[in-house]
């Protein structure tokens, strides 16, 4: 698997992000959706990665700098054909390593509280993330759970 910084210009990557957003529509009310659009992922404080095997897109993930010590994981998504193959775990471990290299002391994330998000929560738990109160600009929301990890 090759993980590379991506400018979100490729059709496969844009489609994966659109699939991610559609999935959020199925499971989260509008006021509880915090997934970023393609344009949002191009923000100046965000690094976006895609994971590939040759020409096959496996998944993606992003890291948003909240401040010089704190990063937020965004847009973790595995392509449907590659679920349960360790793609998200590999991307997450890559993001954690980059965050450590940048000198961040903490990584945090927001995810859904519904059953559909259980696999994601289990992944984050397996990598040492713990539940926490809302961080940054997030507000308490029954449809959201917040997790953090000191690195």
Tab-separated table of C-alpha atoms in Angstrom:
chain	number	residue	atom	x	y	z
A	1	UNK	CA	0.000	0.000	0.000
A	2	UNK	CA	1.315	3.422	-0.952
A	3	UNK	CA	0.082	6.394	1.070
A	4	UNK	CA	0.688	9.768	-0.549
A	5	UNK	CA	-0.254	13.391	-0.067
A	6	UNK	CA	-3.101	14.083	-2.462
A	7	UNK	CA	-4.414	17.341	-3.922
A	8	UNK	CA	-7.947	15.915	-4.325
A	9	UNK	CA	-7.940	16.571	-8.072
A	10	UNK	CA	-8.416	12.958	-9.164
A	11	UNK	CA	-11.866	11.611	-9.961
A	12	UNK	CA	-11.449	8.467	-7.834
A	13	UNK	CA	-10.538	10.502	-4.776
A	14	UNK	CA	-13.341	13.016	-5.300
A	15	UNK	CA	-15.817	10.141	-5.665
A	16	UNK	CA	-14.597	8.539	-2.428
A	17	UNK	CA	-15.146	11.843	-0.591
A	18	UNK	CA	-18.620	12.128	-2.140
A	19	UNK	CA	-19.375	8.578	-0.948
A	20	UNK	CA	-18.195	9.593	2.529
A	21	UNK	CA	-20.533	12.599	2.524
A	22	UNK	CA	-23.472	10.506	1.281
A	23	UNK	CA	-22.823	8.008	4.058
A	24	UNK	CA	-22.957	10.845	6.593
A	25	UNK	CA	-26.346	11.874	5.157
A	26	UNK	CA	-27.665	8.350	5.792
A	27	UNK	CA	-26.565	8.204	9.419
A	28	UNK	CA	-26.365	11.748	10.796
A	29	UNK	CA	-28.783	14.670	10.888
A	30	UNK	CA	-27.554	17.815	9.079
A	31	UNK	CA	-26.608	19.656	12.263
A	32	UNK	CA	-24.384	16.748	13.330
A	33	UNK	CA	-22.414	16.296	10.095
A	34	UNK	CA	-18.843	17.486	10.405
A	35	UNK	CA	-17.314	15.790	7.359
A	36	UNK	CA	-15.557	18.187	5.021
A	37	UNK	CA	-16.248	18.602	1.318
A	38	UNK	CA	-13.495	18.324	-1.284
A	39	UNK	CA	-13.057	22.106	-1.115
A	40	UNK	CA	-13.006	22.001	2.687
A	41	UNK	CA	-10.264	19.381	2.616
A	42	UNK	CA	-8.137	21.721	0.526
A	43	UNK	CA	-7.907	24.155	3.445
A	44	UNK	CA	-4.505	25.610	4.316
A	45	UNK	CA	-4.214	23.768	7.650
A	46	UNK	CA	-5.222	20.368	6.254
A	47	UNK	CA	-3.060	17.617	4.793
A	48	UNK	CA	-4.968	14.959	2.859
A	49	UNK	CA	-3.636	11.490	2.020
A	50	UNK	CA	-4.898	8.778	-0.276
A	51	UNK	CA	-3.870	5.116	-0.139
A	52	UNK	CA	-3.283	3.127	-3.324
A	53	UNK	CA	-2.320	-0.266	-4.686
A	54	UNK	CA	-1.177	0.533	-8.202
A	55	UNK	CA	-4.195	2.328	-9.765
A	56	UNK	CA	-6.686	1.105	-7.134
A	57	UNK	CA	-7.795	3.654	-4.530
A	58	UNK	CA	-8.037	1.948	-1.137
A	59	UNK	CA	-8.936	4.808	1.174
A	60	UNK	CA	-8.096	8.231	2.523
A	61	UNK	CA	-7.611	10.325	5.630
A	62	UNK	CA	-6.683	13.873	6.595
A	63	UNK	CA	-4.999	15.789	9.387
A	64	UNK	CA	-6.117	19.287	10.328
A	65	UNK	CA	-3.855	21.445	12.449
A	66	UNK	CA	-5.871	22.981	15.285
A	67	UNK	CA	-2.814	24.611	16.832
A	68	UNK	CA	0.901	23.851	16.965
A	69	UNK	CA	0.332	21.108	19.552
A	70	UNK	CA	-3.030	19.657	18.513
A	71	UNK	CA	-4.241	17.970	15.331
A	72	UNK	CA	-7.633	16.642	14.280
A	73	UNK	CA	-8.209	13.526	12.209
A	74	UNK	CA	-10.681	14.116	9.376
A	75	UNK	CA	-12.245	12.193	6.494
A	76	UNK	CA	-11.105	8.674	7.307
A	77	UNK	CA	-12.735	6.507	4.640
A	78	UNK	CA	-12.033	3.082	3.176
A	79	UNK	CA	-13.285	2.214	-0.306
A	80	UNK	CA	-16.113	-0.334	-0.007
A	81	UNK	CA	-14.211	-3.012	-1.936
A	82	UNK	CA	-11.381	-2.837	0.615
A	83	UNK	CA	-13.233	-2.870	3.934
A	84	UNK	CA	-11.781	-5.036	6.704
A	85	UNK	CA	-8.355	-5.277	5.075
A	86	UNK	CA	-6.543	-2.925	7.466
A	87	UNK	CA	-6.622	0.100	5.153
A	88	UNK	CA	-7.971	2.553	7.735
A	89	UNK	CA	-5.628	1.232	10.411
A	90	UNK	CA	-2.625	1.783	8.142
A	91	UNK	CA	-3.771	5.293	7.191
A	92	UNK	CA	-4.463	6.139	10.846
A	93	UNK	CA	-1.010	4.933	11.893
A	94	UNK	CA	0.498	7.054	9.112
A	95	UNK	CA	-1.379	10.133	10.350
A	96	UNK	CA	-0.248	9.485	13.928
A	97	UNK	CA	3.394	9.266	12.775
A	98	UNK	CA	3.104	12.520	10.805
A	99	UNK	CA	1.516	14.238	13.809
A	100	UNK	CA	4.400	13.060	16.005
A	101	UNK	CA	6.922	14.304	13.424
A	102	UNK	CA	5.190	17.704	13.464
A	103	UNK	CA	5.545	17.873	17.224
A	104	UNK	CA	1.855	17.641	18.052
A	105	UNK	CA	1.148	16.505	21.580
A	106	UNK	CA	-2.459	15.498	20.972
A	107	UNK	CA	-4.651	14.107	18.216
A	108	UNK	CA	-8.436	14.319	18.445
A	109	UNK	CA	-11.428	13.410	16.330
A	110	UNK	CA	-15.202	13.544	16.123
A	111	UNK	CA	-17.227	10.535	15.059
A	112	UNK	CA	-20.844	9.470	15.136
A	113	UNK	CA	-22.516	7.944	18.182
A	114	UNK	CA	-24.767	5.662	16.109
A	115	UNK	CA	-24.140	1.927	15.552
A	116	UNK	CA	-22.995	2.589	11.970
A	117	UNK	CA	-19.892	4.270	13.414
A	118	UNK	CA	-18.989	1.409	15.773
A	119	UNK	CA	-16.252	-0.018	13.478
A	120	UNK	CA	-14.567	3.396	13.360
A	121	UNK	CA	-14.779	3.798	17.131
A	122	UNK	CA	-13.304	0.320	17.645
A	123	UNK	CA	-10.418	1.212	15.336
A	124	UNK	CA	-9.672	4.430	17.238
A	125	UNK	CA	-9.939	2.636	20.586
A	126	UNK	CA	-7.486	-0.019	19.346
A	127	UNK	CA	-4.971	2.735	18.598
A	128	UNK	CA	-5.196	4.277	22.067
A	129	UNK	CA	-7.821	6.970	21.543
A	130	UNK	CA	-10.047	7.660	24.538
A	131	UNK	CA	-13.416	9.385	24.766
A	132	UNK	CA	-13.299	13.034	25.747
A	133	UNK	CA	-15.457	16.164	25.892
A	134	UNK	CA	-15.933	18.252	22.729
A	135	UNK	CA	-12.761	20.023	21.603
A	136	UNK	CA	-12.020	23.017	19.373
A	137	UNK	CA	-15.288	24.511	18.051
A	138	UNK	CA	-17.403	21.384	18.596
A	139	UNK	CA	-20.417	21.458	20.887
A	140	UNK	CA	-21.931	18.631	22.910
A	141	UNK	CA	-24.190	16.653	20.555
A	142	UNK	CA	-26.007	13.357	21.203
A	143	UNK	CA	-25.081	12.268	17.648
A	144	UNK	CA	-21.354	12.868	18.129
A	145	UNK	CA	-18.623	11.279	20.182
A	146	UNK	CA	-15.208	12.838	20.677
A	147	UNK	CA	-11.951	10.974	21.115
A	148	UNK	CA	-8.383	12.040	21.809
A	149	UNK	CA	-4.911	10.584	22.182
A	150	UNK	CA	-1.753	12.044	23.644
A	151	UNK	CA	1.192	11.355	21.372
